[in-house]
Short mmCIF file of C-alpha atoms in Angstrom, two decimals:
data_model
loop_
_atom_site.label_atom_id
_atom_site.label_comp_id
_atom_site.label_asym_id
_atom_site.label_seq_id
_atom_site.Cartn_x
_atom_site.Cartn_y
_atom_site.Cartn_z
CA MET T 1317 -19.62 39.61 0.78
CA GLU T 1318 -23.06 39.22 2.03
CA THR T 1319 -24.58 39.81 -1.45
CA GLU T 1320 -22.08 37.10 -2.67
CA LEU T 1321 -23.25 34.70 0.18
CA ASN T 1322 -26.63 34.76 -1.02
CA THR T 1323 -25.88 33.58 -4.66
CA ARG T 1324 -25.17 30.01 -4.96
CA THR T 1325 -22.63 28.43 -7.60
CA ALA T 1326 -22.07 24.88 -8.78
CA VAL T 1327 -18.59 23.02 -8.58
CA ARG T 1328 -17.49 19.82 -9.86
CA VAL T 1329 -15.81 17.67 -7.05
CA LEU T 1330 -13.50 14.95 -8.35
CA LEU T 1331 -12.14 11.69 -6.29
CA PHE T 1332 -9.35 9.47 -7.19
CA ALA T 1333 -8.01 6.21 -6.38
CA SER T 1334 -8.66 4.88 -2.53
CA TYR T 1335 -10.68 7.80 -2.27
CA ALA T 1336 -13.00 6.91 -5.13
CA GLU T 1337 -13.51 3.25 -3.43
CA LYS T 1338 -14.51 5.07 -0.10
CA VAL T 1339 -17.05 7.36 -1.04
CA GLY T 1340 -18.15 5.32 -3.79
CA ARG T 1341 -17.80 7.43 -6.54
CA ASP T 1342 -15.44 9.55 -8.57
CA ALA T 1343 -17.22 12.60 -9.21
CA LEU T 1344 -20.17 15.00 -8.10
CA GLU T 1345 -21.73 18.38 -8.46
CA LEU T 1346 -22.15 20.49 -5.41
CA THR T 1347 -23.89 23.63 -5.05
CA VAL T 1348 -22.41 25.66 -2.64
CA PRO T 1349 -22.43 29.61 -1.63
CA ALA T 1350 -20.61 31.75 -4.03
CA GLY T 1351 -16.94 32.49 -2.48
CA SER T 1352 -16.75 29.37 -0.40
CA THR T 1353 -13.54 28.02 0.65
CA VAL T 1354 -11.77 24.90 -0.41
CA GLY T 1355 -12.13 23.60 2.94
CA ALA T 1356 -15.86 24.56 3.24
CA ILE T 1357 -16.37 22.06 0.42
CA LEU T 1358 -14.35 19.63 1.83
CA ALA T 1359 -16.76 19.45 5.14
CA ARG T 1360 -19.79 18.92 2.59
CA VAL T 1361 -17.93 16.08 1.18
CA ARG T 1362 -16.92 14.47 4.21
CA ALA T 1363 -20.57 14.69 5.61
CA MET T 1364 -22.02 12.91 2.74
CA PRO T 1365 -22.25 8.72 3.29
CA GLY T 1366 -18.77 7.36 3.00
CA GLY T 1367 -17.36 10.93 3.16
CA ASP T 1368 -16.16 10.67 6.83
CA THR T 1369 -13.38 7.96 5.64
CA LEU T 1370 -11.62 11.07 4.09
CA PRO T 1371 -9.11 12.56 6.15
CA PRO T 1372 -9.93 16.37 7.44
CA ARG T 1373 -7.25 18.03 5.15
CA PRO T 1374 -6.33 16.16 2.24
CA LEU T 1375 -4.39 16.99 -0.67
CA CYS T 1376 -6.85 19.35 -2.81
CA ALA T 1377 -6.45 21.14 -6.71
CA LEU T 1378 -8.53 23.53 -7.81
CA ASN T 1379 -8.84 23.72 -11.99
CA LEU T 1380 -5.55 21.37 -11.84
CA THR T 1381 -3.37 23.62 -9.37
CA HIS T 1382 -2.58 22.53 -6.13
CA VAL T 1383 -4.53 24.66 -3.45
CA GLY T 1384 -4.57 25.01 0.41
CA PRO T 1385 -7.92 24.56 2.34
CA ASP T 1386 -8.41 28.73 2.02
CA ALA T 1387 -8.58 28.94 -1.51
CA LEU T 1388 -11.82 30.15 -2.97
CA VAL T 1389 -13.92 28.48 -5.47
CA ALA T 1390 -15.96 30.07 -8.19
CA GLY T 1391 -18.65 28.80 -10.35
CA GLY T 1392 -17.91 26.01 -12.75
CA ASP T 1393 -14.41 25.28 -10.76
CA GLU T 1394 -12.96 21.48 -10.71
CA LEU T 1395 -11.99 20.78 -7.35
CA ALA T 1396 -9.98 17.37 -7.09
CA ILE T 1397 -9.60 15.63 -3.62
CA LEU T 1398 -6.16 13.76 -4.39
CA PRO T 1399 -5.00 10.35 -2.03
CA PRO T 1400 -1.72 10.73 -1.25
CA LEU T 1401 0.81 10.78 -4.34
CA ALA T 1402 2.60 7.38 -5.45
CA GLY T 1403 3.83 8.15 -8.96
CA GLY T 1404 7.23 7.87 -10.11
CA MET Q 24 1.36 18.54 -27.93
CA VAL Q 25 3.62 16.58 -25.33
CA GLY Q 26 2.05 13.77 -23.66
CA PHE Q 27 3.87 12.93 -20.30
CA LEU Q 28 1.51 10.04 -19.81
CA SER Q 29 1.60 7.05 -21.83
CA ASP Q 30 -0.38 3.86 -21.81
CA ARG Q 31 2.60 2.00 -23.85
CA PRO Q 32 5.92 0.78 -22.95
CA ILE Q 33 8.21 3.59 -22.15
CA GLU Q 34 11.89 3.19 -23.96
CA LEU Q 35 14.51 5.57 -22.85
CA ALA Q 36 16.14 5.93 -26.20
CA PRO Q 37 13.56 7.86 -27.63
CA LEU Q 38 13.79 10.51 -24.86
CA VAL Q 39 17.57 10.86 -25.07
CA ARG Q 40 16.92 11.34 -29.07
CA GLU Q 41 14.57 14.19 -27.97
CA VAL Q 42 17.35 16.35 -25.52
CA GLN Q 43 20.34 15.66 -27.73
CA SER Q 44 21.66 18.17 -29.43
CA GLY Q 45 25.81 19.00 -30.67
CA GLU Q 46 26.21 21.56 -28.07
CA ARG Q 47 24.82 19.30 -24.85
CA GLY Q 48 27.59 16.81 -23.94
CA GLY Q 49 26.28 15.79 -20.52
CA ILE Q 50 22.87 13.75 -20.64
CA ALA Q 51 21.49 12.06 -17.37
CA CYS Q 52 18.75 9.79 -17.28
CA PHE Q 53 16.27 8.22 -14.85
CA LEU Q 54 14.44 4.94 -15.01
CA GLY Q 55 12.15 3.98 -12.69
CA ALA Q 56 10.99 0.44 -12.75
CA VAL Q 57 8.56 -1.99 -11.49
CA ARG Q 58 9.66 -3.50 -7.58
CA ASN Q 59 8.51 -7.04 -7.06
CA HIS Q 60 8.50 -6.29 -3.33
CA HIS Q 61 6.86 -3.63 -1.09
CA GLY Q 62 6.64 -3.59 2.72
CA GLY Q 63 8.04 -7.21 2.93
CA ARG Q 64 5.16 -8.18 0.64
CA ALA Q 65 5.70 -9.87 -2.70
CA VAL Q 66 4.57 -7.51 -5.63
CA VAL Q 67 2.95 -9.44 -8.56
CA ARG Q 68 1.94 -6.48 -10.69
CA LEU Q 69 0.52 -2.87 -10.15
CA GLU Q 70 -1.86 -0.53 -11.95
CA TYR Q 71 -1.03 3.40 -12.21
CA ALA Q 72 -3.90 5.64 -12.26
CA ALA Q 73 -3.88 9.22 -12.92
CA TYR Q 74 -5.73 12.73 -12.78
CA GLN Q 75 -4.56 12.97 -16.68
CA PRO Q 76 -5.05 16.58 -17.23
CA MET Q 77 -3.47 17.45 -13.83
CA VAL Q 78 -0.67 15.35 -14.81
CA GLU Q 79 -0.09 16.85 -17.93
CA ALA Q 80 -0.10 20.50 -16.42
CA GLU Q 81 1.81 19.55 -13.39
CA CYS Q 82 4.89 17.89 -15.47
CA ALA Q 83 4.62 20.74 -17.84
CA ARG Q 84 5.23 22.95 -15.10
CA ILE Q 85 7.87 21.03 -13.45
CA VAL Q 86 10.03 21.06 -16.85
CA ALA Q 87 9.33 24.53 -17.56
CA GLU Q 88 10.80 25.42 -13.88
CA THR Q 89 13.67 23.18 -13.89
CA GLU Q 90 14.53 24.06 -17.37
CA ALA Q 91 14.37 27.76 -16.16
CA ARG Q 92 16.41 27.12 -13.34
CA TRP Q 93 19.20 24.95 -15.11
CA PRO Q 94 20.27 25.36 -18.61
CA VAL Q 95 19.12 22.06 -19.70
CA SER Q 96 16.69 20.18 -22.41
CA ILE Q 97 13.94 17.39 -20.40
CA ALA Q 98 12.19 14.51 -21.68
CA LEU Q 99 9.55 13.05 -19.23
CA ARG Q 100 7.35 10.16 -19.55
CA HIS Q 101 5.03 8.41 -16.53
CA ARG Q 102 3.36 4.96 -17.67
CA VAL Q 103 -0.29 4.77 -16.59
CA GLY Q 104 -2.41 1.50 -16.50
CA GLN Q 105 -1.53 -2.29 -15.89
CA LEU Q 106 2.43 -2.52 -15.76
CA GLU Q 107 4.71 -6.14 -15.00
CA ILE Q 108 7.55 -6.30 -12.52
CA GLY Q 109 10.61 -4.59 -14.05
CA GLU Q 110 8.50 -2.37 -16.52
CA ALA Q 111 9.65 1.14 -16.84
CA ALA Q 112 7.26 3.35 -14.65
CA VAL Q 113 8.90 6.64 -15.31
CA ALA Q 114 11.55 7.49 -17.51
CA ILE Q 115 13.42 11.04 -17.47
CA ALA Q 116 16.25 12.60 -19.52
CA VAL Q 117 17.86 15.59 -19.33
CA ALA Q 118 20.68 17.10 -21.45
CA GLY Q 119 23.03 19.93 -20.70
CA ALA Q 120 26.39 21.36 -21.77
CA HIS Q 121 28.26 19.58 -18.82
CA ARG Q 122 27.29 16.65 -16.39
CA ASP Q 123 26.68 18.58 -13.40
CA GLU Q 124 23.57 20.59 -14.47
CA ALA Q 125 22.32 17.39 -16.21
CA PHE Q 126 22.64 15.52 -12.82
CA VAL Q 127 20.90 17.62 -10.75
CA ALA Q 128 18.12 18.88 -12.89
CA CYS Q 129 17.18 14.90 -13.54
CA ARG Q 130 17.41 14.34 -9.67
CA HIS Q 131 15.15 17.73 -9.46
CA VAL Q 132 12.71 16.51 -11.60
CA ILE Q 133 12.05 12.92 -10.26
CA GLU Q 134 11.67 14.44 -6.44
CA GLU Q 135 9.11 17.16 -7.86
CA LEU Q 136 7.11 14.66 -9.85
CA LYS Q 137 6.80 12.29 -6.85
CA ARG Q 138 5.84 15.14 -4.49
CA ARG Q 139 3.53 17.19 -7.21
CA VAL Q 140 1.89 14.84 -9.68
CA PRO Q 141 -1.26 13.31 -9.27
CA ILE Q 142 -0.70 9.55 -9.90
CA TRP Q 143 -1.49 6.56 -7.52
CA LYS Q 144 -0.53 3.10 -7.41
CA ARG Q 145 -2.36 -0.08 -6.65
CA GLU Q 146 -0.23 -3.23 -6.07
CA THR Q 147 -1.33 -6.93 -6.61
CA TYR Q 148 0.32 -9.13 -4.14
CA VAL Q 149 1.40 -12.78 -4.25
CA ASP Q 150 -1.87 -13.86 -2.71
CA GLY Q 151 -4.19 -11.85 -5.18
CA THR Q 152 -5.23 -9.19 -2.64
CA GLN Q 153 -5.00 -5.54 -4.00
CA GLU Q 154 -3.84 -2.12 -2.23
CA TRP Q 155 -3.69 1.76 -2.81
CA VAL Q 156 0.10 2.55 -2.06
CA ASP Q 157 0.14 5.27 0.30
CA PRO Q 158 4.00 6.21 0.72
CA THR Q 159 2.91 8.30 3.96
CA GLN Q 160 2.02 5.30 5.45
CA VAL Q 161 5.18 3.49 3.97
CA VAL Q 162 7.79 5.82 5.95
CA GLN Q 163 6.07 5.23 9.03
CA ALA Q 164 6.06 1.37 8.49
CA ALA Q 165 9.95 1.62 7.64
CA ALA Q 166 10.47 3.66 10.35
CA VAL Q 167 9.32 1.10 13.08
CA SER Q 168 10.40 -2.15 11.27
CA PRO Q 169 13.72 -3.74 12.65
#
């Protein structure tokens, strides 16, 4: 795992609806250590200006599938941070 | 390719035609329409926003799971964009050999859609203000109101 942590990888992060308004953008690219968890990337986003308005454990989707904070992120992945769903 | 999201008005009849067949004698439908009130406030219109590729993926998973669990055929559409009061936001048609599986599968589809599909709703109120609806907050407000 240590060698993996030495490499860094690019992840695309998407924000929607109220979260996009709170952070002031709807997409960003983050470079993170390979093998990072969703939770670690969330912490990075929450450390950005406006990011502290997001809840600590929002709904997340990785490559169009719901995931928990322990899911591992790989290079080129798309992580979506989802406000409370209101369809239907 | 099936598109579950529509930026045009949704009609139920075409969905019924999609799932109808000679051996399916029970067809259950659900139509969700835009309400003119929410949390005691008068709503004049609303806007649905969606994470479109995931809506398509998650709806496809819900339909496949439901069709695997009950012997039914399912058609599903959700509206996106600006909607007026009374317009259809979501429409579901489920056909099975008999009514039992049609009703239960139809209910399952709408409940799973509300729980899993990434769609958001911004309401415009009669005073001109707008708000993104947070159903987790609505439940709390409803619980404390008389």
